[in-house]
XYZ file of C-alpha atoms in Angstrom:
416
model
C 93.106 37.854 41.325
C 95.901 36.211 43.658
C 96.086 37.164 47.373
C 98.647 37.106 50.095
C 97.312 36.010 53.358
C 99.243 38.389 55.251
C 100.997 41.463 53.858
C 102.022 42.634 57.120
C 103.717 39.470 57.990
C 105.569 39.315 54.921
C 106.517 42.884 55.264
C 108.177 41.701 58.835
C 109.477 38.701 57.233
C 111.167 40.723 54.433
C 112.690 43.420 56.765
C 114.245 40.746 58.749
C 115.739 38.969 55.247
C 117.066 42.106 53.830
C 118.323 42.980 57.535
C 116.380 46.530 57.283
C 114.570 48.015 60.603
C 110.800 48.322 60.012
C 109.158 51.031 58.943
C 105.759 51.722 61.442
C 104.242 53.929 59.483
C 104.343 51.017 56.323
C 103.708 48.415 59.219
C 100.367 50.176 60.633
C 99.203 50.860 56.806
C 99.635 46.896 55.902
C 97.698 45.812 58.918
C 94.858 48.342 57.651
C 94.974 46.551 54.313
C 94.943 43.016 55.850
C 91.732 43.953 57.497
C 89.997 44.839 54.384
C 87.648 42.115 53.371
C 87.119 43.445 49.639
C 90.891 43.637 48.547
C 90.626 40.404 46.361
C 87.658 41.622 44.522
C 88.100 45.658 44.076
C 91.964 45.848 44.882
C 93.177 48.586 46.958
C 95.634 51.644 47.139
C 98.253 51.860 49.918
C 98.297 55.274 51.364
C 101.525 55.876 52.222
C 101.778 59.579 51.447
C 104.501 61.609 54.114
C 102.174 64.475 54.393
C 99.441 62.812 57.190
C 98.096 66.138 58.672
C 96.630 63.954 61.721
C 99.539 61.880 63.082
C 103.044 62.649 62.184
C 104.752 59.593 60.352
C 108.432 58.607 59.490
C 108.661 59.201 56.076
C 109.330 56.391 53.267
C 113.262 56.111 52.411
C 114.793 54.339 49.287
C 115.504 51.233 51.675
C 112.161 51.241 52.957
C 110.674 51.361 49.262
C 113.039 48.426 48.602
C 111.546 46.400 51.013
C 108.007 47.480 50.585
C 108.130 46.530 46.834
C 109.674 43.133 47.585
C 106.295 42.472 49.426
C 104.178 43.731 46.566
C 105.641 41.616 43.937
C 103.327 38.993 44.978
C 100.333 41.098 45.928
C 98.430 41.714 42.805
C 95.312 43.155 44.487
C 97.643 46.455 45.127
C 96.444 48.433 42.156
C 97.416 51.958 43.781
C 100.369 53.151 45.319
C 100.661 56.612 47.020
C 104.216 57.643 48.213
C 103.843 61.393 47.881
C 106.089 63.683 49.713
C 108.570 60.949 51.352
C 112.219 60.606 51.083
C 112.674 58.940 47.510
C 115.853 60.039 45.538
C 116.968 58.397 42.230
C 118.071 55.210 44.374
C 114.077 54.530 44.978
C 113.380 55.330 41.514
C 115.529 52.748 40.198
C 113.961 50.244 42.793
C 110.622 51.501 41.376
C 111.168 51.384 37.989
C 112.337 47.687 38.225
C 109.088 47.029 39.784
C 107.209 48.783 36.946
C 108.862 46.446 34.633
C 107.901 43.602 36.439
C 104.681 44.115 38.010
C 101.372 43.838 35.995
C 98.703 45.381 38.039
C 99.752 48.734 39.024
C 97.385 51.077 37.909
C 98.005 54.071 40.253
C 101.557 55.531 41.223
C 101.787 59.044 43.168
C 105.617 59.772 43.648
C 104.941 63.517 44.054
C 107.455 65.796 45.903
C 109.845 63.373 46.489
C 113.383 64.397 45.790
C 113.746 62.421 42.329
C 116.221 63.829 39.622
C 116.887 63.705 35.985
C 118.480 59.795 36.110
C 115.509 58.756 38.617
C 112.956 60.300 35.491
C 114.855 58.816 33.205
C 114.650 55.189 34.880
C 110.752 55.670 35.398
C 109.943 56.776 31.839
C 112.140 53.622 30.288
C 110.023 51.403 32.756
C 106.964 52.830 30.873
C 108.200 51.833 27.533
C 106.943 48.367 28.019
C 104.663 48.396 31.013
C 100.953 48.452 29.632
C 99.011 48.602 33.298
C 100.044 51.935 34.647
C 97.374 54.420 34.144
C 97.760 57.258 36.175
C 101.369 58.672 37.581
C 102.150 61.616 39.245
C 105.523 63.316 39.579
C 104.518 66.876 40.799
C 107.314 68.277 42.525
C 110.191 66.537 41.666
C 112.901 68.580 40.094
C 113.482 66.176 37.099
C 114.584 69.422 34.968
C 114.048 69.725 31.037
C 115.845 66.502 30.471
C 113.958 64.383 33.054
C 110.945 65.696 30.959
C 112.392 65.339 27.855
C 112.221 61.061 28.899
C 108.696 61.201 29.504
C 107.916 62.933 26.420
C 109.714 60.048 24.446
C 108.164 57.605 26.671
C 104.811 59.249 24.999
C 105.544 58.366 21.447
C 105.426 54.494 22.815
C 103.324 54.081 25.980
C 99.499 53.092 24.893
C 98.267 52.648 28.808
C 99.062 55.919 30.657
C 95.666 57.946 30.997
C 97.135 60.635 33.175
C 100.604 62.034 33.529
C 101.199 64.971 36.187
C 104.785 66.814 35.356
C 103.575 70.297 37.104
C 106.312 71.958 39.378
C 109.140 69.471 37.994
C 111.137 72.327 36.547
C 111.164 71.442 32.812
C 111.543 73.751 30.150
C 111.053 74.886 26.514
C 112.277 71.497 24.857
C 110.254 69.369 27.193
C 107.047 71.275 26.301
C 107.873 71.403 22.569
C 108.561 67.538 22.539
C 105.773 67.187 24.692
C 103.271 68.742 22.291
C 104.717 66.997 19.732
C 104.391 63.566 21.179
C 100.843 63.969 21.984
C 100.364 64.681 18.119
C 101.195 60.901 18.088
C 99.664 59.546 21.014
C 96.277 58.540 21.111
C 95.465 57.533 24.866
C 96.732 59.937 27.422
C 93.784 61.842 28.815
C 95.031 64.670 30.861
C 97.994 66.320 31.610
C 99.796 68.498 33.925
C 102.377 70.727 32.651
C 102.238 73.684 35.448
C 104.905 76.048 36.025
C 107.858 75.377 33.811
C 110.888 77.414 33.896
C 110.793 79.428 30.693
C 113.446 81.910 29.561
C 111.309 83.520 26.823
C 108.435 85.547 26.423
C 107.739 84.686 22.987
C 105.255 81.823 23.667
C 106.227 79.276 21.691
C 105.439 76.766 23.901
C 101.684 77.707 23.738
C 101.614 77.861 20.029
C 103.032 74.163 19.830
C 100.470 73.300 22.250
C 97.916 74.699 20.358
C 98.809 73.110 17.521
C 99.014 69.792 18.957
C 95.308 70.422 20.137
C 94.225 70.822 16.409
C 95.057 67.257 15.794
C 95.350 65.678 19.215
C 91.321 63.913 19.777
C 91.778 62.005 23.051
C 93.020 64.864 25.795
C 90.177 65.494 28.039
C 92.174 67.775 30.684
C 95.077 70.296 30.271
C 96.858 72.034 32.577
C 99.010 75.086 31.534
C 98.928 77.050 34.699
C 102.116 79.596 35.542
C 102.991 79.513 31.727
C 103.445 83.306 31.866
C 100.826 83.401 29.000
C 99.413 86.401 27.733
C 96.385 87.428 25.642
C 98.325 86.359 22.147
C 99.040 82.722 23.598
C 95.234 82.780 24.643
C 94.194 83.638 21.219
C 96.066 80.911 19.637
C 94.842 78.474 22.187
C 91.115 79.582 21.355
C 91.877 79.161 17.679
C 92.880 75.621 18.035
C 89.799 74.964 20.504
C 87.564 75.774 17.505
C 88.602 72.856 15.794
C 88.803 70.462 18.965
C 85.980 68.475 20.330
C 87.641 66.497 23.172
C 89.061 68.871 25.608
C 86.836 69.380 28.921
C 89.074 70.811 31.254
C 91.310 73.968 30.468
C 93.609 75.281 33.276
C 95.006 78.580 32.784
C 95.199 79.925 36.056
C 98.321 81.952 37.240
C 99.067 83.510 33.991
C 99.072 87.282 32.454
C 95.759 86.833 30.841
C 93.466 90.264 30.947
C 90.019 91.527 29.599
C 91.558 90.932 25.808
C 92.111 87.114 26.638
C 88.873 86.972 28.328
C 87.183 88.239 25.432
C 89.049 85.476 23.094
C 87.465 82.952 25.810
C 84.371 84.511 25.720
C 84.029 84.096 21.911
C 85.223 80.370 22.106
C 82.341 79.414 24.886
C 79.642 80.848 22.396
C 80.608 78.243 19.910
C 82.387 75.564 21.774
C 80.297 72.403 22.622
C 82.685 70.634 24.833
C 84.616 72.503 27.429
C 83.259 71.822 30.926
C 85.572 73.590 33.275
C 87.462 76.687 32.597
C 90.223 77.769 35.564
C 91.397 81.484 35.216
C 92.211 82.165 38.964
C 94.843 84.443 39.385
C 94.850 86.243 36.222
C 93.410 89.790 35.557
C 90.606 89.752 33.640
C 88.539 92.641 35.725
C 85.176 93.514 35.043
C 85.217 93.870 31.564
C 86.613 90.231 31.181
C 84.079 88.801 33.359
C 81.268 90.666 31.214
C 82.576 88.975 28.250
C 82.141 85.478 30.137
C 79.102 86.296 31.277
C 77.462 87.263 28.104
C 78.664 83.954 26.531
C 77.389 82.144 29.299
C 74.177 83.807 29.508
C 73.351 83.537 25.727
C 74.917 80.912 24.168
C 77.290 78.704 26.044
C 75.203 75.252 27.612
C 77.803 73.056 28.060
C 80.559 74.931 30.720
C 79.854 73.345 33.935
C 82.671 74.922 36.473
C 84.410 78.260 36.161
C 86.624 79.501 38.430
C 87.584 83.175 38.278
C 89.390 83.569 41.779
C 91.879 86.373 42.541
C 91.141 88.783 38.897
C 90.717 92.037 40.224
C 86.842 91.843 39.872
C 84.627 93.951 41.312
C 80.918 93.783 42.017
C 79.642 94.891 38.544
C 81.575 91.711 36.891
C 80.675 89.434 39.502
C 77.017 90.390 39.826
C 77.063 90.034 35.797
C 78.011 86.625 36.305
C 75.683 85.676 38.833
C 72.908 87.121 36.775
C 74.084 84.917 33.884
C 73.505 81.667 35.968
C 70.197 82.339 36.346
C 69.392 81.908 32.734
C 72.582 79.357 32.022
C 71.090 76.360 34.019
C 74.105 74.017 32.949
C 76.767 76.164 34.960
C 76.658 74.607 38.626
C 80.367 75.490 40.165
C 81.557 78.732 40.266
C 84.483 80.221 42.234
C 85.077 83.660 43.150
C 86.846 84.783 46.288
C 89.853 87.229 46.309
C 88.112 89.614 44.008
C 86.326 92.948 45.076
C 83.230 91.690 46.770
C 80.925 94.813 47.344
C 77.406 94.646 48.551
C 76.065 94.209 45.372
C 78.382 90.766 44.878
C 77.411 89.875 48.121
C 73.129 90.359 47.668
C 73.671 88.553 44.111
C 75.631 85.368 45.445
C 73.619 84.918 48.573
C 70.293 84.875 46.298
C 71.830 82.405 44.207
C 72.384 80.143 47.200
C 68.785 81.294 48.981
C 66.920 79.730 45.625
C 69.199 76.679 45.695
C 70.217 78.021 42.072
C 73.831 77.696 43.336
C 74.762 74.781 45.904
C 76.658 75.466 48.956
C 79.157 72.941 47.781
C 79.769 74.037 44.572
C 81.055 77.641 45.474
C 83.860 79.112 47.694
C 81.713 81.666 49.466
C 78.751 81.413 52.101
C 76.406 84.070 53.253
C 76.198 85.597 56.564
C 74.577 88.639 58.351
C 76.081 91.170 60.323
C 73.840 94.036 61.683
C 71.199 93.011 58.919
C 73.689 93.196 56.561
C 74.661 90.368 53.831
C 78.417 89.285 53.605
C 80.269 86.696 52.245
C 82.962 84.316 53.748
C 85.418 82.203 52.333
C 84.993 78.669 52.133
C 87.880 75.961 51.248
C 86.620 74.823 48.362
C 87.979 75.123 44.231
C 89.110 73.285 41.471
C 92.317 72.661 42.873
C 91.449 71.605 46.504
C 92.441 67.729 46.394
C 95.498 68.405 43.962
C 98.000 68.112 46.393
C 96.455 65.926 48.986
C 93.259 64.080 49.557
C 91.698 63.127 52.927
C 92.066 60.035 54.589
C 88.721 59.614 55.503
C 85.707 59.332 52.839
C 83.554 61.441 54.950
C 82.900 63.811 51.953
C 82.893 63.327 48.733
C 85.842 64.432 46.619
C 83.181 65.561 43.703
C 81.358 68.040 46.199
C 84.157 70.144 46.956
C 86.057 69.920 43.459
C 84.377 69.870 40.385
C 87.350 68.545 38.282
C 87.185 64.818 40.186
C 83.380 64.816 39.382
C 83.440 65.817 36.020
C 86.802 64.287 34.717
C 86.551 60.748 36.173
C 90.141 60.014 34.970
C 91.265 62.513 37.492
C 90.836 59.658 40.213
C 91.574 55.924 40.463
């Protein structure tokens, strides 16, 4: 692996050559990288995200990116690039597309929440027709639209290197979702895809039907995010029918949909037979007590593969929550459970306090913590959950990501 002796020095020289002022944020990150003694053997990810919570930073622009990639062209040890929450537009996407066509070492690229549109999406997706090294691409929050999403769907028919693609909150629509589902019946390499929050103008759930059909034949997908799809019980039933035939999917995200107790019943029946699913995210639905009891019965008696369950904000009272707590006493596989946002009565507080006290439930594996007021046990909220590191990641490594985010620990492809 070739090594550039001084990234910062090359950056200063490139700024002078291109008559571009230095970005102090980029300069500081490159100086830190130069101090890393392991870059020649392990490779590094340059963390240039603009949402630094500790120090305000000047966000990276298209012109800044042009200088940066001229430096990175000879830095084979840079295997990851985090440019989230910056000011990149379609012009920056063009620069990045050229870099992807010429670069043979970059494995991780995070462009989430920039200002890249349809034409920028076309350029990046086009570059991935020939690029065979990029493994993880995040386009989250860029308004690429339905047509931009179609370019990525077409790319998935050709590219055989990409393992994870994040198109959540990208304003994709019906045609893109159907095209993506069709592409994934052919693609044998993609492990994880995020299709959260599409813009749908129909209530017929055609997209869910196509995705379910894809799951019957797809044998590579491990992680699937279908949050905010306006999915109802009909769509859940179609997915469950397909997952009886699927033996690879381990993480299913159905958060922020319109699933009620009948949908939870289909999921409970699936959990009785499915031997693959490890993470189920049902946040912000409305399964209520009846739905929680359906799930608890499956977990208590038959299922021994699910490791993480999130039922945050589902209008569940003590009856359903206590049933789930009791299921954990007989099911020793379920290790992560998230319950905040429901109706936590005294019986719930006692049940989950006991789980934690007897060490059946570890404090880092749930989003509640017990405390006492005047001798009464109550539960406080912890900032844990399946989506904790979906939109940001801590700059320090003081806490292992897996401790607070089950998906990063159970599905390694989530992180590079």
